[in-house]
CSV table of C-alpha atoms in Angstrom, one decimal:
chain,number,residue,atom,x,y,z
A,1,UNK,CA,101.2,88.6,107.0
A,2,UNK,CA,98.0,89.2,109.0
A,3,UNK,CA,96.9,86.2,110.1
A,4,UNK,CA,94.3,85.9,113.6
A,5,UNK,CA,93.6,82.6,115.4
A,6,UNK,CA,91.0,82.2,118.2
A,7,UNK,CA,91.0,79.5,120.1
A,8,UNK,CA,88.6,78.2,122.1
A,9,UNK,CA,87.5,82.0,123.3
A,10,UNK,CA,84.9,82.8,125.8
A,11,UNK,CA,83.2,85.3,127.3
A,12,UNK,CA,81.5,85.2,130.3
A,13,UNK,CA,80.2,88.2,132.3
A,14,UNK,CA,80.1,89.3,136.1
A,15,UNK,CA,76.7,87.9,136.4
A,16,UNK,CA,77.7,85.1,134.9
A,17,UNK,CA,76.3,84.8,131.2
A,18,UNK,CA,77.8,83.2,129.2
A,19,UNK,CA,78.1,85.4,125.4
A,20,UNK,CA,80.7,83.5,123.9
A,21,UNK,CA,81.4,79.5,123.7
A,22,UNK,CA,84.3,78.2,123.1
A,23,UNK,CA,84.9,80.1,119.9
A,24,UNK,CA,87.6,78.8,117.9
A,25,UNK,CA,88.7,80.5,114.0
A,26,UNK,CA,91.4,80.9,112.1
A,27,UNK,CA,91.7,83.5,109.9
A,28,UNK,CA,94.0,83.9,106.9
A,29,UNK,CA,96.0,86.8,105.6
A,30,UNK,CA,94.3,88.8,103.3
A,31,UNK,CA,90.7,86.5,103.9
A,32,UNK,CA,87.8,89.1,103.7
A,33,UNK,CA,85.7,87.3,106.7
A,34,UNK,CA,82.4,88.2,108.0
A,35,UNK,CA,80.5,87.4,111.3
A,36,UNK,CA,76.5,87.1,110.8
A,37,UNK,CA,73.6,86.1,113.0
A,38,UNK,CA,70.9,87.8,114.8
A,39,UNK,CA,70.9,90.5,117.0
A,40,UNK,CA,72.3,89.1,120.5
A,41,UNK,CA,74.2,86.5,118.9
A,42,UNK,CA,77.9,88.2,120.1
A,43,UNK,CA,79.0,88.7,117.1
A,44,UNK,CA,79.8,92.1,118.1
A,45,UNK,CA,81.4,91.1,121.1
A,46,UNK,CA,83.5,88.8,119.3
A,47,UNK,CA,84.9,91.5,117.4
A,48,UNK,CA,85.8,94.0,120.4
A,49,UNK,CA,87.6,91.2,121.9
A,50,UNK,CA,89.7,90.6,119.1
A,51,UNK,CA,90.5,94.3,119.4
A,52,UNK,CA,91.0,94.4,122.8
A,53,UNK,CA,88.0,96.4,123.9
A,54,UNK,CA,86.2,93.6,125.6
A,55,UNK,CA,88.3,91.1,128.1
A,56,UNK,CA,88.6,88.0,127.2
A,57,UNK,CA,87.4,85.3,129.9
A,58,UNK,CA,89.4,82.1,128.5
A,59,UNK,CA,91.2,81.6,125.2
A,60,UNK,CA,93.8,82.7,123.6
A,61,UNK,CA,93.8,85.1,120.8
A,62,UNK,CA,96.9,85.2,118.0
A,63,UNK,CA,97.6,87.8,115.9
A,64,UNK,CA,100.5,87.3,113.3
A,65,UNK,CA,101.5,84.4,115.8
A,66,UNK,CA,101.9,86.6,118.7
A,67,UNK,CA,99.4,86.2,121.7
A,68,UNK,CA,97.5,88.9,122.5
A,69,UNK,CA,95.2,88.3,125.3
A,70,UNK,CA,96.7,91.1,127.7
A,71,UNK,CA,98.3,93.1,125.1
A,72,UNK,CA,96.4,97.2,124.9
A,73,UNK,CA,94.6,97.6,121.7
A,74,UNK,CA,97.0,100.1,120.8
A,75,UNK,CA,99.7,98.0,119.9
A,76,UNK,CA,97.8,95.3,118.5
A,77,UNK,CA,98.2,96.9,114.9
A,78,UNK,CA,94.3,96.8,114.4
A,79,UNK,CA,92.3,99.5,113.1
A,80,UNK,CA,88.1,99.5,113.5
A,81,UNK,CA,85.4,101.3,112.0
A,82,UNK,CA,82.2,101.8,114.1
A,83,UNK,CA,78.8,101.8,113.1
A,84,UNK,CA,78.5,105.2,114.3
A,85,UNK,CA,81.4,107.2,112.6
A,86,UNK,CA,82.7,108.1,115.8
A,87,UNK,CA,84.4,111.7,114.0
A,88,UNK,CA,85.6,114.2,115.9
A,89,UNK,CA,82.5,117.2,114.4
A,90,UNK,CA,85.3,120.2,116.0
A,91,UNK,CA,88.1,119.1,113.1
A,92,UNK,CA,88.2,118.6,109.7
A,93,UNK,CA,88.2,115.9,107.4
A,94,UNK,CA,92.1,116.3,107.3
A,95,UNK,CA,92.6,116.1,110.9
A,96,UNK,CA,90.3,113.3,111.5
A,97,UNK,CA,92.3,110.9,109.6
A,98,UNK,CA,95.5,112.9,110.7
A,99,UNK,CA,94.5,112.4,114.3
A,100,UNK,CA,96.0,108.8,114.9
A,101,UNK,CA,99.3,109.4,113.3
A,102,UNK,CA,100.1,113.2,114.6
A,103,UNK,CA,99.2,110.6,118.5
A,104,UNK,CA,101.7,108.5,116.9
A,105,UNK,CA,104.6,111.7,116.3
A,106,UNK,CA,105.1,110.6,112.9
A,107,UNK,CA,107.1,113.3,110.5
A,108,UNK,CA,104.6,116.0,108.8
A,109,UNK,CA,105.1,114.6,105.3
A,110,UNK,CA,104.5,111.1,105.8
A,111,UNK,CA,101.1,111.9,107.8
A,112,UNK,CA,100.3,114.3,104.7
A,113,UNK,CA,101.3,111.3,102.3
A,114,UNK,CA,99.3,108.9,104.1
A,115,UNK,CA,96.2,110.9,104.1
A,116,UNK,CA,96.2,112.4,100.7
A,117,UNK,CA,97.1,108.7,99.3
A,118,UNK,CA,93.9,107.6,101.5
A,119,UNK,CA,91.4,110.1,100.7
A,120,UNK,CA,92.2,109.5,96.9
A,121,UNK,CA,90.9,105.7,97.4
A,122,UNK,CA,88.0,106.9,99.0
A,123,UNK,CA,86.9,109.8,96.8
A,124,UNK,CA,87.5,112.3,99.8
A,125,UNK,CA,90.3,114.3,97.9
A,126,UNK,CA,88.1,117.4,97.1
A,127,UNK,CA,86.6,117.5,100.9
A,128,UNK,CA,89.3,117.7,103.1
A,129,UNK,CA,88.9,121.5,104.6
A,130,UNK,CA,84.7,120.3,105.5
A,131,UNK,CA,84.2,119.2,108.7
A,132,UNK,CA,81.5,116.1,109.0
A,133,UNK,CA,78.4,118.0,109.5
A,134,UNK,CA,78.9,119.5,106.0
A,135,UNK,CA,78.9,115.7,104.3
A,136,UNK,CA,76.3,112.9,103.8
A,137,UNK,CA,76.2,109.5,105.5
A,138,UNK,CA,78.4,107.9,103.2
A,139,UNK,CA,80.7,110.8,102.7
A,140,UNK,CA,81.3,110.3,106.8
A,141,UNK,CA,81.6,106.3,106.6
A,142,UNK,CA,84.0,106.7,104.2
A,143,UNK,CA,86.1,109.4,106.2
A,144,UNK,CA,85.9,106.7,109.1
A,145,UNK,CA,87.4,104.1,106.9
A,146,UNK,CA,90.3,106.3,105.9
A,147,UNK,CA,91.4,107.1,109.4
A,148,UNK,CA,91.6,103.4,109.5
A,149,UNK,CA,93.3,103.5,106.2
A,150,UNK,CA,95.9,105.7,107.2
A,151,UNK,CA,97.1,103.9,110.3
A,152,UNK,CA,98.2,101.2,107.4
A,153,UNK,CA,97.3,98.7,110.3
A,154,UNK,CA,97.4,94.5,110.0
A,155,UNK,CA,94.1,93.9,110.5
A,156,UNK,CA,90.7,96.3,109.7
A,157,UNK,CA,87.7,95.5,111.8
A,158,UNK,CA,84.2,96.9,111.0
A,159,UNK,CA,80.9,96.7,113.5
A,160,UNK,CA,78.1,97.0,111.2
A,161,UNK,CA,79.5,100.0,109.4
A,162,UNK,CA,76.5,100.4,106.7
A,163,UNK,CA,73.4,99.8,108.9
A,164,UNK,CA,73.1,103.7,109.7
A,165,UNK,CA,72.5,104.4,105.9
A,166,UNK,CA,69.6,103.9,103.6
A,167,UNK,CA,69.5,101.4,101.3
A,168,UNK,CA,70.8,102.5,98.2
A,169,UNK,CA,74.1,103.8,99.8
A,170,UNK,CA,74.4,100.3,101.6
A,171,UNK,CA,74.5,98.8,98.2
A,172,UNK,CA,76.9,101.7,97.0
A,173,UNK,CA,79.0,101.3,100.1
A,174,UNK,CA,79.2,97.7,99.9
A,175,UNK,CA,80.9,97.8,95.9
A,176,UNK,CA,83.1,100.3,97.6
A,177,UNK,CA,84.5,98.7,100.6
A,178,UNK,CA,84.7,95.3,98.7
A,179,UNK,CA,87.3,97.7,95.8
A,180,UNK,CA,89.2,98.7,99.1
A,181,UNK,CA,90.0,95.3,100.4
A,182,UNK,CA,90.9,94.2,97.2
A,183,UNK,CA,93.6,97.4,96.8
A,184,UNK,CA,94.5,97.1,100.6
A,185,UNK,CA,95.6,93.5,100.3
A,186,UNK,CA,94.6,93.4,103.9
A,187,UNK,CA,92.9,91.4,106.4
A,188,UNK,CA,89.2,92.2,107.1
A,189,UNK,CA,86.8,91.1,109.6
A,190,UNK,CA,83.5,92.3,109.3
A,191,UNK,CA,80.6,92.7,111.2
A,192,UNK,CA,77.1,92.6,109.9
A,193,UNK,CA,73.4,91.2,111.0
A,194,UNK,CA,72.6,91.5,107.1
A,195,UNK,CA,72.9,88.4,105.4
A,196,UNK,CA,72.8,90.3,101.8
A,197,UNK,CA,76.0,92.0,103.0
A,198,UNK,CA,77.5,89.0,104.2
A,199,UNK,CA,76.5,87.1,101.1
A,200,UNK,CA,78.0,89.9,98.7
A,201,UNK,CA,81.4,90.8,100.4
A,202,UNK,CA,82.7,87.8,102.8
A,203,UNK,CA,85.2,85.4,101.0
A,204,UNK,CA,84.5,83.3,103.8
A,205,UNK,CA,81.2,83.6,106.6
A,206,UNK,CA,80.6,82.3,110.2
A,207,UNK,CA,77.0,82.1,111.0
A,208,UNK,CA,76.7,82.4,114.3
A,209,UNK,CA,73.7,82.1,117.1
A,210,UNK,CA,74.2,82.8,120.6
A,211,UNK,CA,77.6,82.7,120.9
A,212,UNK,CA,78.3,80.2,119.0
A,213,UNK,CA,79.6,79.4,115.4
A,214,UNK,CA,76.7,77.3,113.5
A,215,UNK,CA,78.8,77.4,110.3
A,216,UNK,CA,81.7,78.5,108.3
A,217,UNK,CA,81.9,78.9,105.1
A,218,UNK,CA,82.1,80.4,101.6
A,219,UNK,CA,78.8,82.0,100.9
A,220,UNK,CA,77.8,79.4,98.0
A,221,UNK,CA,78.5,76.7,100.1
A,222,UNK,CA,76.4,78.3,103.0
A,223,UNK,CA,73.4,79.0,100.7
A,224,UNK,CA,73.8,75.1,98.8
A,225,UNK,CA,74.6,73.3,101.7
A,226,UNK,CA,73.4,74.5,105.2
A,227,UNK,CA,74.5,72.5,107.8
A,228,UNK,CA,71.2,72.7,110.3
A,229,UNK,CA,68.2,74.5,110.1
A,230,UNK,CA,69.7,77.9,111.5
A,231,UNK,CA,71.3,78.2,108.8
A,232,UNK,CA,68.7,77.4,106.0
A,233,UNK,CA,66.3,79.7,107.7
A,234,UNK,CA,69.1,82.8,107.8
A,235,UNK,CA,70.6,82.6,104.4
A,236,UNK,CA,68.6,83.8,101.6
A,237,UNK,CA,66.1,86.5,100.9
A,238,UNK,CA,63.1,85.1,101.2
A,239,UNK,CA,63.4,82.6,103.8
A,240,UNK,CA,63.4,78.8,103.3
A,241,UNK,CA,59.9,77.3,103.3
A,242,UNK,CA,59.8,74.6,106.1
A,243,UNK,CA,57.8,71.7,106.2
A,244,UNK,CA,57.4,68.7,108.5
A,245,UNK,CA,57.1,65.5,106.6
A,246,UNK,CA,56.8,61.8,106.9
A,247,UNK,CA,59.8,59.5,104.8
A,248,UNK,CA,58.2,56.8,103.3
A,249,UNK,CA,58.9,53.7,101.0
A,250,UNK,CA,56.7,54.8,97.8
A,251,UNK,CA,57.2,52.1,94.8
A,252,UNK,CA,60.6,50.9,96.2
A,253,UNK,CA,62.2,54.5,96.5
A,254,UNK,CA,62.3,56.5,99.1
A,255,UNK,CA,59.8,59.4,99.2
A,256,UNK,CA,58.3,62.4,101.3
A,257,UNK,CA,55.0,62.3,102.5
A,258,UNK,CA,52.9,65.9,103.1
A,259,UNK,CA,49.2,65.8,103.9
A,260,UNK,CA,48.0,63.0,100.9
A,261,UNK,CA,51.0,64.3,98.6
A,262,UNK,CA,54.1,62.3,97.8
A,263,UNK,CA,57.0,64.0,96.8
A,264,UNK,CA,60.3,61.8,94.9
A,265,UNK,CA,63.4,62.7,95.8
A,266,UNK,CA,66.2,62.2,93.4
A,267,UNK,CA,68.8,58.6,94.2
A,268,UNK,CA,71.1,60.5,95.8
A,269,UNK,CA,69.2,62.6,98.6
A,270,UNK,CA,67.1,59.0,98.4
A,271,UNK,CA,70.1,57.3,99.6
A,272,UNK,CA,70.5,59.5,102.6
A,273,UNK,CA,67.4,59.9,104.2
A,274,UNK,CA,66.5,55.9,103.6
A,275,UNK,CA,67.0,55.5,107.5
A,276,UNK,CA,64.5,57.6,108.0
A,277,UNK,CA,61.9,55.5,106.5
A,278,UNK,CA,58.9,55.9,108.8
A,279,UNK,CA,60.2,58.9,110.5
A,280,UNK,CA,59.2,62.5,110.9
A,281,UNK,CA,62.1,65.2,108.9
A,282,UNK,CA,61.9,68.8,108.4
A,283,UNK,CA,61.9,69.5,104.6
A,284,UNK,CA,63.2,73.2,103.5
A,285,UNK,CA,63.1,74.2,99.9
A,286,UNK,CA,64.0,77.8,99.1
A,287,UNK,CA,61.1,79.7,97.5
A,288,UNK,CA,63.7,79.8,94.1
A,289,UNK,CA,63.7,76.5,93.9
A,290,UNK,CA,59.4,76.7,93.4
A,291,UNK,CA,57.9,76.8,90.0
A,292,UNK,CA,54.4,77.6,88.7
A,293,UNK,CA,54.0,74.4,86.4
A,294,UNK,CA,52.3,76.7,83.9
A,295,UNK,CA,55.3,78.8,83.2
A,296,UNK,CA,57.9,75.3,83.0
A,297,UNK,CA,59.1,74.5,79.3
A,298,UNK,CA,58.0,70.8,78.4
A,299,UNK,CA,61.3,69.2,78.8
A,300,UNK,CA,62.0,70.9,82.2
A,301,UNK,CA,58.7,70.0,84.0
A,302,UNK,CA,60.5,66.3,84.6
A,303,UNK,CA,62.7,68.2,87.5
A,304,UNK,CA,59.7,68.9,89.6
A,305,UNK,CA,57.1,67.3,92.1
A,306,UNK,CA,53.7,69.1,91.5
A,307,UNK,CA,51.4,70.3,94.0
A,308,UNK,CA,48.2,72.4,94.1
A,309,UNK,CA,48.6,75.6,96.1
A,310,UNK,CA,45.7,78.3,96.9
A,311,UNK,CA,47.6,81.6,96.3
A,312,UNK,CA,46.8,84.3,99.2
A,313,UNK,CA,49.0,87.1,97.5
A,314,UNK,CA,50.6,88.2,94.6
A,315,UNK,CA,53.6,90.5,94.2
A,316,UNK,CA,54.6,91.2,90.7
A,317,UNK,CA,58.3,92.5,90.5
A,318,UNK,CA,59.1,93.3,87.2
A,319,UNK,CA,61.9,90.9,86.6
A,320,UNK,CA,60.5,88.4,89.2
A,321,UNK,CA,56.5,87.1,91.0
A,322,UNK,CA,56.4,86.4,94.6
A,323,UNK,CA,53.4,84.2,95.5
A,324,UNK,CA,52.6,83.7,99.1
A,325,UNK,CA,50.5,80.3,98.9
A,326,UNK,CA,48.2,78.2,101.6
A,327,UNK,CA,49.0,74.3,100.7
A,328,UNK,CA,47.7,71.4,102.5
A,329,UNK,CA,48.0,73.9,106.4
A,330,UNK,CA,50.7,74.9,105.6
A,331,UNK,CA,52.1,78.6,104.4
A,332,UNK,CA,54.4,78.3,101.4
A,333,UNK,CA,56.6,81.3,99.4
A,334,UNK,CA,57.3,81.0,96.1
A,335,UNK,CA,59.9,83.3,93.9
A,336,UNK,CA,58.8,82.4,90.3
A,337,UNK,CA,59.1,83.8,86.6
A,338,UNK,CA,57.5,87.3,85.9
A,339,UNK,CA,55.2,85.8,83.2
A,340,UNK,CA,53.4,84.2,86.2
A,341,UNK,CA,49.5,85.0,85.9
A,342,UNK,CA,48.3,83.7,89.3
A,343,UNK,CA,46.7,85.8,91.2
A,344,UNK,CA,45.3,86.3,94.9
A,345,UNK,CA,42.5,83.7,94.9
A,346,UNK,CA,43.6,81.0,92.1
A,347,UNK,CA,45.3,77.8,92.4
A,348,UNK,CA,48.9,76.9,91.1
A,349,UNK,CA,50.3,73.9,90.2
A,350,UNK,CA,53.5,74.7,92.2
A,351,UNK,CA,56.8,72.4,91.2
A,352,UNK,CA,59.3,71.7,93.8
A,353,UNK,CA,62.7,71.3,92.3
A,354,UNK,CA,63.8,67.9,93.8
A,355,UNK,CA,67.0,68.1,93.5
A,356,UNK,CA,67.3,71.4,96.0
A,357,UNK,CA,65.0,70.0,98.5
A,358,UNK,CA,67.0,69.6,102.1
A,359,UNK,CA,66.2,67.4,105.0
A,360,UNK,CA,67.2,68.2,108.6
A,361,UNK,CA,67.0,65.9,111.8
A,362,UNK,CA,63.7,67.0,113.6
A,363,UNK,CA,65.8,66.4,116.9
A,364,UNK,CA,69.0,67.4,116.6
A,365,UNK,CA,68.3,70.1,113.4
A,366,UNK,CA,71.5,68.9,111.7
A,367,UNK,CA,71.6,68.6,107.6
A,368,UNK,CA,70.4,64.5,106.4
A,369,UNK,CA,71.1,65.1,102.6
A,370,UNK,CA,74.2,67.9,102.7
């Protein structure tokens, strides 16, 4: 069992900022968990503190039931992967992942066992004479995860371990390390400020803005059902559209107002926003969730609310258009089919899916139809 509970954690430095609030988590055994947010938003100092390499102000932190506030992070059974490698460039690959266990005086054979059985998982096997200067930036990530590997600890904790590499070994790297907590069988708490990465590895994700958790969740549920407007706007690639909008009573249904444009919204987000019948709301709709009217098959076209939109740029993708639209003041994104002919200049009739439109409290940001 590997199990980690915050509760209620804090961090508050000499000067007398506050990083962390009240930051309470549990974490299962075997749960592949990821903190995301902005740069600044602690995530980072979460991490170390669960480690043991930042104090901890106030809270108590549990791992496998056993408090370990004042406990060295030596015998906290962790291991943690840094964004920078942090190899020793003097040894070789063998005695970089040896170098934790020869500290620990285990026998020869078990430390040779331990390593050769790790290097295999990671494809290091045929490079253990090299030193790190001889491999790439992924050969060298991976030689920092098997000196984690080999320490065979409860818990594996990773600051940002891809952002040093380019992007097609990020999305190489990410397949991999995803494998290796499904052959490990342990505990992993990840650090990223890449939502794509959080998106593709966590099981579950905590969204979190200075110093404090905005959401957790599984990814689908974070991407379907954002809790406030934080959210929306930080998950998914590209960001929600946003758009302030009047609620309105429109031929006894509840409606959305923009410019001279009156959107429907389907009975059951209807339902939900009814008490804000005269009221400003923030709308989001993801750019996805857009459609150019021209491209719609006949007996879809019911789904969406139409509006004209003056298209500023194109950006043809292959698989995929991106239009970047001017509509009634406002700037709107739209990811649409590949047979799209609009081009920088023309108008679309642009569909907004209604039943993937969300509402948010203009005051207090917080979700009105999730």
């Amino acid at each position: 069992m590997a199990t980690v509970q915050l509760k209620n954690i804090c961090k508050t430095y000499d000067n007398g900022f506050n990083a962390v609030k009240n930051f309470s988590l549990d974490i299962e055994d075997k749960e592949f968990i990821i903190f995301v947010g902005p740069s600044g938003c602690a995530k980072s100092t979460t991490l170390r503190m669960i480690a043991g390499l930042e104090e901890i102000s106030s809270g108590e932190l549990y791992i496998d039931g056993k408090l370990c506030n004042e406990v060295a992070p030596k015998d906290r059974d962790i291991a943690m992967v840094f964004q920078n490698y942090a190899l020793y460039p003097h040894m070789t690959i063998y005695k970089n992942m040896a170098f934790a266990l020869k500290i620990q005086k285990l026998p020869e054979a078990e430390i040779d066992e331990r390593v050769q059985s790790a290097a295999k998982i990671l494809g290091l096997d045929q490079l253990l004479d090299r030193k790190p200067k001889q491999l790439s930036g992924g050969q060298r990530q991976r030689v920092a995860m098997g000196r984690a590997i080999v320490r065979e600890p409860k818990v594996f904790l990773m600051d940002e371990p891809l952002s040093n590499l380019d992007a097609k070994l990020r999305v190489q790297m990410r397949t991999e390390i995803s494998k290796l907590h499904k052959k490990l069988g342990t505990t992993f708490i990840y650090v990223t400020h890449d939502q794509v990465e959080a998106m593709t590895l966590g099981t579950r994700i905590v969204v979190l803005k200075d110093g404090i958790i905005q959401q957790v969740d599984s990814p689908t549920k974070l991407y379907n059902e954002p809790q406030n407007l934080f959210v929306a706007g930080f998950i998914g690639s590209p960001q929600m559209n946003f758009l302030e909008v009047e609620v309105v009573n429109s031929g006894g249904s509840t409606g959305l107002k923009f410019g001279n444009f009156t959107m429907r919204l389907t009975p059951e987000k209807a339902a939900k926003a009814s008490s804000y019948v005269g009221k400003k709301v923030m709308m989001g709709i993801r750019p996805e969730h857009t459609a150019d009217m021209d491209t719609v098959i006949e007996s879809e076209k019911g789904k969406y609310s139409v509006i004209s939109a003056n298209v500023e740029v194109t950006e043809k993708l292959g698989s995929e258009t991106y239009l970047y639209m001017e509509c009634l003041g406002s700037n709107i994104n739209g990811r649409v089919e590949a047979s799209c002919m609009a081009d920088a200049g023309s108008v679309v009739q642009l569909g907004i899916e209604e039943s993937k439109i969300h509402l948010f409290d203009l005051e207090t940001q917080l979700t009105i139809t999730n």
